[in-house]
C-alpha atoms as one frame of an Amber mdcrd trajectory, in Angstrom:
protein
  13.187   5.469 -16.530  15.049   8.849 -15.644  11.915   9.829 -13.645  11.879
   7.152 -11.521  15.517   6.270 -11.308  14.569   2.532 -12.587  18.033   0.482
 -13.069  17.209  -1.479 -16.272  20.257  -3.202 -16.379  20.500  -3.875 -13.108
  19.350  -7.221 -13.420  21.817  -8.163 -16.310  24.878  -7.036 -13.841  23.333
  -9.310 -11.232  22.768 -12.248 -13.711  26.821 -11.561 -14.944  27.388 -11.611
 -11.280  25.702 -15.218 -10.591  26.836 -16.766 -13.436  30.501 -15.783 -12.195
  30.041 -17.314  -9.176  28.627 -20.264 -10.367  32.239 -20.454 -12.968  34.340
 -20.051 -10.091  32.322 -23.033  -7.630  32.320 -24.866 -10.931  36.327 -24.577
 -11.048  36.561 -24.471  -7.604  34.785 -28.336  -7.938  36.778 -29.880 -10.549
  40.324 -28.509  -8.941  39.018 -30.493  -5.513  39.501 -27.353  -3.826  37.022
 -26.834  -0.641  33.882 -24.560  -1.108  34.209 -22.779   2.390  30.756 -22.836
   2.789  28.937 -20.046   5.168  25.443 -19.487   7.011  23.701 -17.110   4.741
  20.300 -14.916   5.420  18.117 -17.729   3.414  15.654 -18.938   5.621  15.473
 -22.596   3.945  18.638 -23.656   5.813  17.269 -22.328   8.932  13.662 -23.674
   8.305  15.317 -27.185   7.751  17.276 -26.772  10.841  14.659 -25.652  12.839
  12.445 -28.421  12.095  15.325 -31.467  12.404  16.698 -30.086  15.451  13.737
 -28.424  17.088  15.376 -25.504  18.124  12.865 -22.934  17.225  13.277 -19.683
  15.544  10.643 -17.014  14.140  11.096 -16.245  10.122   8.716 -14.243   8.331
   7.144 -16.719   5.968   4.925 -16.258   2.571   1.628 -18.524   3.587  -1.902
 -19.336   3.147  -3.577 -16.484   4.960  -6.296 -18.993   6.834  -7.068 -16.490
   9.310  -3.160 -14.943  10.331  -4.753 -11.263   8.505  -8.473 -10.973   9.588
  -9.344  -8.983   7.178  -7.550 -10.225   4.372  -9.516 -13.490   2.394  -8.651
 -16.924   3.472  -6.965 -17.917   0.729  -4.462 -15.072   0.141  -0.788 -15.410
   0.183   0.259 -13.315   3.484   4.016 -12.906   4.833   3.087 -13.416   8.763
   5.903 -14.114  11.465   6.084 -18.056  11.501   7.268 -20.242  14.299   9.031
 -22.845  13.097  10.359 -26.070  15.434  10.385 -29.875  14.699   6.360 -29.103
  14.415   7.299 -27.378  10.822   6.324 -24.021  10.126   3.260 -22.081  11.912
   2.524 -19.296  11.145   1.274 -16.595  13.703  -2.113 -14.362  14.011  -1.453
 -10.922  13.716  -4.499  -9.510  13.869  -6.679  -6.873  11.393  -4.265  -4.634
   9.218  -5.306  -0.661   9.105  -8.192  -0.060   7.335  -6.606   1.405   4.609
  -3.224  -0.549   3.926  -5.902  -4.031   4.350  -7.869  -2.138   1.207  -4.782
  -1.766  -0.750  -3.522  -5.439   0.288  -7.312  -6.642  -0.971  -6.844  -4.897
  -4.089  -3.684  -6.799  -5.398  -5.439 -10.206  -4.124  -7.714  -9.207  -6.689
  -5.332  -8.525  -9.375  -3.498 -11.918  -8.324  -6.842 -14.042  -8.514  -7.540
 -12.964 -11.998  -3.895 -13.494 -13.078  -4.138 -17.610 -11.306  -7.820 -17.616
 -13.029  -6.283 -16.571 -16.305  -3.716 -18.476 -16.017  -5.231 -21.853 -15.345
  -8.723 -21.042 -18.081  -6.459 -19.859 -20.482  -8.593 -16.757 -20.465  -7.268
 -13.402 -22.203 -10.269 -11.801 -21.263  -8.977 -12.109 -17.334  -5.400 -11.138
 -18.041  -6.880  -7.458 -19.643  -9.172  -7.890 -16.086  -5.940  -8.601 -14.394
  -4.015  -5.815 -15.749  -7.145  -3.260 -15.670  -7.394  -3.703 -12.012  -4.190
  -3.081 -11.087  -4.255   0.045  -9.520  -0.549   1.063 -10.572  -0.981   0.109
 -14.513  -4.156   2.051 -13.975  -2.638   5.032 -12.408   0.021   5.043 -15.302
  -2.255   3.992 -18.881  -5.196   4.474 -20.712  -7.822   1.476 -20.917  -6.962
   1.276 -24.475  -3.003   1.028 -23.682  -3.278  -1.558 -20.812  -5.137  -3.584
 -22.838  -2.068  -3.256 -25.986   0.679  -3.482 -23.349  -1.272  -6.671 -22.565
  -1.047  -7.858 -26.348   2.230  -7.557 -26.837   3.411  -9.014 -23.718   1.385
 -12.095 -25.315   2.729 -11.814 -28.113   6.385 -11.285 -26.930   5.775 -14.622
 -24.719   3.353 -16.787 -26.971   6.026 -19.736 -26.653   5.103 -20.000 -22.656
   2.208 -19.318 -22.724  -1.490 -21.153 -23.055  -2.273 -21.277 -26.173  -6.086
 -20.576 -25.536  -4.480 -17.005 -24.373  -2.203 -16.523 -27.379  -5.178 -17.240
 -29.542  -7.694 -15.075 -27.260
C-alpha cells in the first residue's frame, strides 16, 4: 500500500461524500427548494441530446469493437471516438493500434473472456484461468497464491455469486 501510494479509503470518503449529497437533494426536495441543476461532463445527457436534437458531437464511447481497432477481435469492448447525431451513436475506425500496446490490449480481452465465460458456466476452473492470465496478478503472485487469492474472494462473495463456482 505504502509502495504504491494506493488510497484504501479513498473510496469510503467518496461514498461519505455521495451519500451527503444525496441528504442534502433529499432535503433540498421535501423543503420545495429548487435543485439548480447544471451541465455536467457525463456524456448520457449529451448522448440524449445529441440524438433528439441532432446536433452532433464526438464522445469517446465504450463499444463493440466490430472493426473500429483492426487488430483487436470483433467482439471486444473498445473506447473509439463516436459520432453521435439523431442517427444514435457511431462509432469511428481508428485504425491498427502499435504492435505492442494492441498485444497488451489482446491480453486483457483474454482475461475478460474467461471472466464472462466463468461467469455465465459457473466455472471456477476459468476464474483461476482468468486470474492466471492476468499479466499484473501474474507479475505480483505465485501460481499457488493466485489461485488462494481466488478462493477467498469466493468465499468472501459466495452470496453473489453462482453457486456452481462457490461449490467448484
Amino acid at each position: 500500500v505504502e509502495r504504491f501510494r494506493i488510497p484504501v479509503d479513498e473510496y469510503l470518503h467518496r461514498s461519505e461524500r455521495n451519500l451527503g449529497a444525496y441528504e442534502e437533494v433529499r432535503r433540498k426536495l421535501a423543503a420545495g427548494e429548487s435543485l439548480g441543476i447544471e451541465r455536467g461532463p457525463e456524456y448520457a445527457p449529451q448522448i440524449i441530446h445529441s440524438i433528439e436534437t441532432g446536433i452532433p458531437r464526438t464522445v469517446y464511447g465504450n463499444v463493440r469493437n466490430a472493426g473500429s481497432i483492426r487488430n483487436l477481435p470483433e467482439e471486444a469492448c473498445v473506447e473509439v471516438p463516436c459520432l453521435v447525431d439523431r442517427a444514435g451513436v457511431q462509432p469511428t475506425s481508428v485504425g491498427s493500434l502499435p504492435p505492442g500496446p494492441a498485444a497488451l490490449n489482446r491480453l486483457y480481452v483474454n482475461v475478460c473472456e474467461l471472466t464472462v465465460r466463468a461467469a455465465l458456466e459457473g466455472s471456477r476452473a476459468l476464474v483461476y484461468q482468468a486470474a492466471l492470465v492476468d499479466p499484473a496478478t501474474a507479475a505480483a503472485l505465485t501460481t499457488d497464491q493466485i489461485v488462494d487469492v481466488c478462493d477467498e474472494l469466493i468465499e468472501s462473495h459466495a452470496e453473489h455469486i453462482d453457486e456452481a463456482i462457490v461449490r467448484g
